[in-house]
Amino acid sequence: MESVKIYLSGSMMDSSFEEQSKWRQKVVDAISYQYEHEKKAVFFNPVNYYNFEEKRHKSEREIIEFDLYNLRNSDIVIVNFNNEKSIGTAMELMLAKEYKIPVIAFGINGKEIHPWLLECCTRICDSLREAVEYVVDFYLN
């Protein structure tokens, strides 16, 4: 079975481990268990590797290189605009654009998002559910 690697992008700063993880797990669970699809979804969740509760790194560069390596090797990005001022999320979206990796966004909810970030997005959805359904319909079937 063909697999599709999905990178889960979104701010981790100023968020608890639970907040960082909760929406990402909802995406994984929804795609894995609620929808049928032809291709296998493989997820990259940065929280599983580096987070603010468990210091596993020796430098910030290590985290950047690891995350961006995984992003470059992904087929699609799902981004939550949970913090519209996240520098890391902005860097990930620009790299995805450079590598022509589709970016499916949600979580705007009336926030003022910089137009350059919006231009990096292939599709902007109104909800997590809409983003998941779009990814399943267009990239996993």
mmCIF file of the C-alpha atoms, coordinates in Angstrom:
data_MODEL
# 
_entry.id   MODEL 
# 
loop_
_atom_site.group_PDB 
_atom_site.id 
_atom_site.type_symbol 
_atom_site.label_atom_id 
_atom_site.label_alt_id 
_atom_site.label_comp_id 
_atom_site.label_asym_id 
_atom_site.label_entity_id 
_atom_site.label_seq_id 
_atom_site.pdbx_PDB_ins_code 
_atom_site.Cartn_x 
_atom_site.Cartn_y 
_atom_site.Cartn_z 
_atom_site.occupancy 
_atom_site.B_iso_or_equiv 
_atom_site.pdbx_formal_charge 
_atom_site.auth_seq_id 
_atom_site.auth_comp_id 
_atom_site.auth_asym_id 
_atom_site.auth_atom_id 
_atom_site.pdbx_PDB_model_num 
ATOM 1   C CA . MET A 1 1   ? 0.000   0.000  0.000  1.00 0.00 ? 1   MET A CA 1 
ATOM 2   C CA . GLU A 1 2   ? 1.291   3.430  -0.922 1.00 0.00 ? 2   GLU A CA 1 
ATOM 3   C CA . SER A 1 3   ? 1.900   5.713  2.045  1.00 0.00 ? 3   SER A CA 1 
ATOM 4   C CA . VAL A 1 4   ? 1.554   9.482  2.436  1.00 0.00 ? 4   VAL A CA 1 
ATOM 5   C CA . LYS A 1 5   ? 3.649   11.246 5.083  1.00 0.00 ? 5   LYS A CA 1 
ATOM 6   C CA . ILE A 1 6   ? 1.738   14.031 6.836  1.00 0.00 ? 6   ILE A CA 1 
ATOM 7   C CA . TYR A 1 7   ? 3.646   16.681 8.810  1.00 0.00 ? 7   TYR A CA 1 
ATOM 8   C CA . LEU A 1 8   ? 1.630   18.220 11.675 1.00 0.00 ? 8   LEU A CA 1 
ATOM 9   C CA . SER A 1 9   ? 2.660   21.872 11.925 1.00 0.00 ? 9   SER A CA 1 
ATOM 10  C CA . GLY A 1 10  ? 1.586   24.400 14.530 1.00 0.00 ? 10  GLY A CA 1 
ATOM 11  C CA . SER A 1 11  ? 2.944   26.510 17.332 1.00 0.00 ? 11  SER A CA 1 
ATOM 12  C CA . MET A 1 12  ? 4.406   24.848 20.389 1.00 0.00 ? 12  MET A CA 1 
ATOM 13  C CA . MET A 1 13  ? 5.520   28.010 22.184 1.00 0.00 ? 13  MET A CA 1 
ATOM 14  C CA . ASP A 1 14  ? 3.346   29.296 25.010 1.00 0.00 ? 14  ASP A CA 1 
ATOM 15  C CA . SER A 1 15  ? 1.306   26.063 24.941 1.00 0.00 ? 15  SER A CA 1 
ATOM 16  C CA . SER A 1 16  ? 1.155   23.218 27.401 1.00 0.00 ? 16  SER A CA 1 
ATOM 17  C CA . PHE A 1 17  ? 2.216   19.755 26.308 1.00 0.00 ? 17  PHE A CA 1 
ATOM 18  C CA . GLU A 1 18  ? -1.473  18.822 26.322 1.00 0.00 ? 18  GLU A CA 1 
ATOM 19  C CA . GLU A 1 19  ? -2.389  21.764 24.059 1.00 0.00 ? 19  GLU A CA 1 
ATOM 20  C CA . GLN A 1 20  ? 0.458   20.910 21.680 1.00 0.00 ? 20  GLN A CA 1 
ATOM 21  C CA . SER A 1 21  ? -0.603  17.270 21.525 1.00 0.00 ? 21  SER A CA 1 
ATOM 22  C CA . LYS A 1 22  ? -4.405  17.362 21.649 1.00 0.00 ? 22  LYS A CA 1 
ATOM 23  C CA . TRP A 1 23  ? -5.187  18.753 18.199 1.00 0.00 ? 23  TRP A CA 1 
ATOM 24  C CA . ARG A 1 24  ? -2.445  16.674 16.578 1.00 0.00 ? 24  ARG A CA 1 
ATOM 25  C CA . GLN A 1 25  ? -3.855  13.484 18.115 1.00 0.00 ? 25  GLN A CA 1 
ATOM 26  C CA . LYS A 1 26  ? -7.342  14.441 16.906 1.00 0.00 ? 26  LYS A CA 1 
ATOM 27  C CA . VAL A 1 27  ? -6.001  14.647 13.343 1.00 0.00 ? 27  VAL A CA 1 
ATOM 28  C CA . VAL A 1 28  ? -4.215  11.298 13.647 1.00 0.00 ? 28  VAL A CA 1 
ATOM 29  C CA . ASP A 1 29  ? -7.257  9.594  15.171 1.00 0.00 ? 29  ASP A CA 1 
ATOM 30  C CA . ALA A 1 30  ? -9.692  11.037 12.648 1.00 0.00 ? 30  ALA A CA 1 
ATOM 31  C CA . ILE A 1 31  ? -7.630  10.076 9.613  1.00 0.00 ? 31  ILE A CA 1 
ATOM 32  C CA . SER A 1 32  ? -6.652  6.686  11.032 1.00 0.00 ? 32  SER A CA 1 
ATOM 33  C CA . TYR A 1 33  ? -9.981  5.528  12.445 1.00 0.00 ? 33  TYR A CA 1 
ATOM 34  C CA . GLN A 1 34  ? -12.907 7.619  11.187 1.00 0.00 ? 34  GLN A CA 1 
ATOM 35  C CA . TYR A 1 35  ? -12.357 7.627  7.429  1.00 0.00 ? 35  TYR A CA 1 
ATOM 36  C CA . GLU A 1 36  ? -11.631 4.933  4.889  1.00 0.00 ? 36  GLU A CA 1 
ATOM 37  C CA . HIS A 1 37  ? -8.885  5.676  2.399  1.00 0.00 ? 37  HIS A CA 1 
ATOM 38  C CA . GLU A 1 38  ? -6.768  3.901  -0.183 1.00 0.00 ? 38  GLU A CA 1 
ATOM 39  C CA . LYS A 1 39  ? -3.337  5.158  0.895  1.00 0.00 ? 39  LYS A CA 1 
ATOM 40  C CA . LYS A 1 40  ? -1.715  4.679  4.280  1.00 0.00 ? 40  LYS A CA 1 
ATOM 41  C CA . ALA A 1 41  ? -1.235  7.869  6.317  1.00 0.00 ? 41  ALA A CA 1 
ATOM 42  C CA . VAL A 1 42  ? 2.079   8.137  8.171  1.00 0.00 ? 42  VAL A CA 1 
ATOM 43  C CA . PHE A 1 43  ? 2.319   11.082 10.565 1.00 0.00 ? 43  PHE A CA 1 
ATOM 44  C CA . PHE A 1 44  ? 5.205   13.217 11.741 1.00 0.00 ? 44  PHE A CA 1 
ATOM 45  C CA . ASN A 1 45  ? 4.307   14.825 15.052 1.00 0.00 ? 45  ASN A CA 1 
ATOM 46  C CA . PRO A 1 46  ? 7.152   17.062 16.299 1.00 0.00 ? 46  PRO A CA 1 
ATOM 47  C CA . VAL A 1 47  ? 5.808   16.870 19.866 1.00 0.00 ? 47  VAL A CA 1 
ATOM 48  C CA . ASN A 1 48  ? 6.747   13.189 19.971 1.00 0.00 ? 48  ASN A CA 1 
ATOM 49  C CA . TYR A 1 49  ? 10.412  14.109 19.669 1.00 0.00 ? 49  TYR A CA 1 
ATOM 50  C CA . TYR A 1 50  ? 11.062  17.524 21.175 1.00 0.00 ? 50  TYR A CA 1 
ATOM 51  C CA . ASN A 1 51  ? 8.849   19.324 23.655 1.00 0.00 ? 51  ASN A CA 1 
ATOM 52  C CA . PHE A 1 52  ? 9.183   21.770 26.507 1.00 0.00 ? 52  PHE A CA 1 
ATOM 53  C CA . GLU A 1 53  ? 8.605   19.248 29.288 1.00 0.00 ? 53  GLU A CA 1 
ATOM 54  C CA . GLU A 1 54  ? 11.414  16.855 28.447 1.00 0.00 ? 54  GLU A CA 1 
ATOM 55  C CA . LYS A 1 55  ? 14.760  18.288 27.350 1.00 0.00 ? 55  LYS A CA 1 
ATOM 56  C CA . ARG A 1 56  ? 16.186  15.801 24.867 1.00 0.00 ? 56  ARG A CA 1 
ATOM 57  C CA . HIS A 1 57  ? 18.186  18.256 22.770 1.00 0.00 ? 57  HIS A CA 1 
ATOM 58  C CA . LYS A 1 58  ? 21.533  19.959 23.196 1.00 0.00 ? 58  LYS A CA 1 
ATOM 59  C CA . SER A 1 59  ? 20.809  22.915 20.916 1.00 0.00 ? 59  SER A CA 1 
ATOM 60  C CA . GLU A 1 60  ? 17.926  24.661 19.183 1.00 0.00 ? 60  GLU A CA 1 
ATOM 61  C CA . ARG A 1 61  ? 19.657  23.993 15.868 1.00 0.00 ? 61  ARG A CA 1 
ATOM 62  C CA . GLU A 1 62  ? 19.247  20.263 16.489 1.00 0.00 ? 62  GLU A CA 1 
ATOM 63  C CA . ILE A 1 63  ? 15.476  20.717 16.755 1.00 0.00 ? 63  ILE A CA 1 
ATOM 64  C CA . ILE A 1 64  ? 15.283  22.939 13.669 1.00 0.00 ? 64  ILE A CA 1 
ATOM 65  C CA . GLU A 1 65  ? 17.317  20.541 11.539 1.00 0.00 ? 65  GLU A CA 1 
ATOM 66  C CA . PHE A 1 66  ? 15.337  17.492 12.700 1.00 0.00 ? 66  PHE A CA 1 
ATOM 67  C CA . ASP A 1 67  ? 11.928  19.079 12.139 1.00 0.00 ? 67  ASP A CA 1 
ATOM 68  C CA . LEU A 1 68  ? 12.812  20.587 8.773  1.00 0.00 ? 68  LEU A CA 1 
ATOM 69  C CA . TYR A 1 69  ? 14.403  17.326 7.601  1.00 0.00 ? 69  TYR A CA 1 
ATOM 70  C CA . ASN A 1 70  ? 11.105  15.603 8.330  1.00 0.00 ? 70  ASN A CA 1 
ATOM 71  C CA . LEU A 1 71  ? 9.123   18.377 6.679  1.00 0.00 ? 71  LEU A CA 1 
ATOM 72  C CA . ARG A 1 72  ? 11.225  18.174 3.489  1.00 0.00 ? 72  ARG A CA 1 
ATOM 73  C CA . ASN A 1 73  ? 10.500  14.447 3.399  1.00 0.00 ? 73  ASN A CA 1 
ATOM 74  C CA . SER A 1 74  ? 6.738   14.831 3.836  1.00 0.00 ? 74  SER A CA 1 
ATOM 75  C CA . ASP A 1 75  ? 4.044   14.669 1.194  1.00 0.00 ? 75  ASP A CA 1 
ATOM 76  C CA . ILE A 1 76  ? 1.616   17.074 2.829  1.00 0.00 ? 76  ILE A CA 1 
ATOM 77  C CA . VAL A 1 77  ? 1.480   19.516 5.747  1.00 0.00 ? 77  VAL A CA 1 
ATOM 78  C CA . ILE A 1 78  ? -1.519  20.100 7.979  1.00 0.00 ? 78  ILE A CA 1 
ATOM 79  C CA . VAL A 1 79  ? -1.082  23.366 9.877  1.00 0.00 ? 79  VAL A CA 1 
ATOM 80  C CA . ASN A 1 80  ? -3.028  24.676 12.824 1.00 0.00 ? 80  ASN A CA 1 
ATOM 81  C CA . PHE A 1 81  ? -2.846  28.473 13.095 1.00 0.00 ? 81  PHE A CA 1 
ATOM 82  C CA . ASN A 1 82  ? -3.173  28.170 16.879 1.00 0.00 ? 82  ASN A CA 1 
ATOM 83  C CA . ASN A 1 83  ? -0.610  30.969 17.275 1.00 0.00 ? 83  ASN A CA 1 
ATOM 84  C CA . GLU A 1 84  ? -0.471  33.296 14.296 1.00 0.00 ? 84  GLU A CA 1 
ATOM 85  C CA . LYS A 1 85  ? 2.851   34.762 15.463 1.00 0.00 ? 85  LYS A CA 1 
ATOM 86  C CA . SER A 1 86  ? 4.797   31.481 15.631 1.00 0.00 ? 86  SER A CA 1 
ATOM 87  C CA . ILE A 1 87  ? 8.180   31.909 13.945 1.00 0.00 ? 87  ILE A CA 1 
ATOM 88  C CA . GLY A 1 88  ? 8.702   28.139 13.689 1.00 0.00 ? 88  GLY A CA 1 
ATOM 89  C CA . THR A 1 89  ? 5.369   27.625 11.950 1.00 0.00 ? 89  THR A CA 1 
ATOM 90  C CA . ALA A 1 90  ? 6.177   30.451 9.514  1.00 0.00 ? 90  ALA A CA 1 
ATOM 91  C CA . MET A 1 91  ? 9.523   28.844 8.682  1.00 0.00 ? 91  MET A CA 1 
ATOM 92  C CA . GLU A 1 92  ? 7.876   25.459 8.147  1.00 0.00 ? 92  GLU A CA 1 
ATOM 93  C CA . LEU A 1 93  ? 5.265   26.939 5.796  1.00 0.00 ? 93  LEU A CA 1 
ATOM 94  C CA . MET A 1 94  ? 7.859   28.769 3.728  1.00 0.00 ? 94  MET A CA 1 
ATOM 95  C CA . LEU A 1 95  ? 9.957   25.615 3.395  1.00 0.00 ? 95  LEU A CA 1 
ATOM 96  C CA . ALA A 1 96  ? 6.870   23.626 2.391  1.00 0.00 ? 96  ALA A CA 1 
ATOM 97  C CA . LYS A 1 97  ? 6.143   26.234 -0.277 1.00 0.00 ? 97  LYS A CA 1 
ATOM 98  C CA . GLU A 1 98  ? 9.743   26.024 -1.542 1.00 0.00 ? 98  GLU A CA 1 
ATOM 99  C CA . TYR A 1 99  ? 9.507   22.230 -1.764 1.00 0.00 ? 99  TYR A CA 1 
ATOM 100 C CA . LYS A 1 100 ? 6.037   22.416 -3.346 1.00 0.00 ? 100 LYS A CA 1 
ATOM 101 C CA . ILE A 1 101 ? 4.493   20.426 -0.506 1.00 0.00 ? 101 ILE A CA 1 
ATOM 102 C CA . PRO A 1 102 ? 0.742   21.067 -0.217 1.00 0.00 ? 102 PRO A CA 1 
ATOM 103 C CA . VAL A 1 103 ? -0.263  22.882 2.990  1.00 0.00 ? 103 VAL A CA 1 
ATOM 104 C CA . ILE A 1 104 ? -3.751  22.432 4.390  1.00 0.00 ? 104 ILE A CA 1 
ATOM 105 C CA . ALA A 1 105 ? -4.563  25.004 7.097  1.00 0.00 ? 105 ALA A CA 1 
ATOM 106 C CA . PHE A 1 106 ? -7.199  25.424 9.773  1.00 0.00 ? 106 PHE A CA 1 
ATOM 107 C CA . GLY A 1 107 ? -7.570  27.331 13.037 1.00 0.00 ? 107 GLY A CA 1 
ATOM 108 C CA . ILE A 1 108 ? -7.780  30.877 11.751 1.00 0.00 ? 108 ILE A CA 1 
ATOM 109 C CA . ASN A 1 109 ? -11.083 31.586 13.551 1.00 0.00 ? 109 ASN A CA 1 
ATOM 110 C CA . GLY A 1 110 ? -11.068 35.316 12.870 1.00 0.00 ? 110 GLY A CA 1 
ATOM 111 C CA . LYS A 1 111 ? -7.355  35.815 13.635 1.00 0.00 ? 111 LYS A CA 1 
ATOM 112 C CA . GLU A 1 112 ? -5.414  38.217 11.510 1.00 0.00 ? 112 GLU A CA 1 
ATOM 113 C CA . ILE A 1 113 ? -2.898  35.979 9.735  1.00 0.00 ? 113 ILE A CA 1 
ATOM 114 C CA . HIS A 1 114 ? -0.059  37.582 7.797  1.00 0.00 ? 114 HIS A CA 1 
ATOM 115 C CA . PRO A 1 115 ? -0.857  37.409 4.055  1.00 0.00 ? 115 PRO A CA 1 
ATOM 116 C CA . TRP A 1 116 ? 2.472   35.723 3.287  1.00 0.00 ? 116 TRP A CA 1 
ATOM 117 C CA . LEU A 1 117 ? 1.531   32.822 5.579  1.00 0.00 ? 117 LEU A CA 1 
ATOM 118 C CA . LEU A 1 118 ? -1.838  32.524 3.881  1.00 0.00 ? 118 LEU A CA 1 
ATOM 119 C CA . GLU A 1 119 ? -0.139  32.505 0.469  1.00 0.00 ? 119 GLU A CA 1 
ATOM 120 C CA . CYS A 1 120 ? 1.883   29.460 1.580  1.00 0.00 ? 120 CYS A CA 1 
ATOM 121 C CA . CYS A 1 121 ? -1.338  27.500 2.089  1.00 0.00 ? 121 CYS A CA 1 
ATOM 122 C CA . THR A 1 122 ? -2.853  25.343 -0.635 1.00 0.00 ? 122 THR A CA 1 
ATOM 123 C CA . ARG A 1 123 ? -6.223  25.225 1.112  1.00 0.00 ? 123 ARG A CA 1 
ATOM 124 C CA . ILE A 1 124 ? -7.577  27.085 4.131  1.00 0.00 ? 124 ILE A CA 1 
ATOM 125 C CA . CYS A 1 125 ? -10.315 25.200 5.963  1.00 0.00 ? 125 CYS A CA 1 
ATOM 126 C CA . ASP A 1 126 ? -12.817 26.454 8.512  1.00 0.00 ? 126 ASP A CA 1 
ATOM 127 C CA . SER A 1 127 ? -12.243 23.587 10.952 1.00 0.00 ? 127 SER A CA 1 
ATOM 128 C CA . LEU A 1 128 ? -10.028 20.646 11.829 1.00 0.00 ? 128 LEU A CA 1 
ATOM 129 C CA . ARG A 1 129 ? -12.752 18.327 10.548 1.00 0.00 ? 129 ARG A CA 1 
ATOM 130 C CA . GLU A 1 130 ? -12.897 20.071 7.169  1.00 0.00 ? 130 GLU A CA 1 
ATOM 131 C CA . ALA A 1 131 ? -9.085  19.869 6.895  1.00 0.00 ? 131 ALA A CA 1 
ATOM 132 C CA . VAL A 1 132 ? -9.114  16.142 7.677  1.00 0.00 ? 132 VAL A CA 1 
ATOM 133 C CA . GLU A 1 133 ? -11.900 15.448 5.175  1.00 0.00 ? 133 GLU A CA 1 
ATOM 134 C CA . TYR A 1 134 ? -10.071 17.433 2.493  1.00 0.00 ? 134 TYR A CA 1 
ATOM 135 C CA . VAL A 1 135 ? -6.815  15.541 3.069  1.00 0.00 ? 135 VAL A CA 1 
ATOM 136 C CA . VAL A 1 136 ? -8.597  12.183 2.948  1.00 0.00 ? 136 VAL A CA 1 
ATOM 137 C CA . ASP A 1 137 ? -10.575 13.049 -0.196 1.00 0.00 ? 137 ASP A CA 1 
ATOM 138 C CA . PHE A 1 138 ? -7.757  14.646 -2.176 1.00 0.00 ? 138 PHE A CA 1 
ATOM 139 C CA . TYR A 1 139 ? -4.533  13.029 -0.950 1.00 0.00 ? 139 TYR A CA 1 
ATOM 140 C CA . LEU A 1 140 ? -5.403  9.635  0.521  1.00 0.00 ? 140 LEU A CA 1 
ATOM 141 C CA . ASN A 1 141 ? -7.928  8.378  -2.068 1.00 0.00 ? 141 ASN A CA 1 
# 
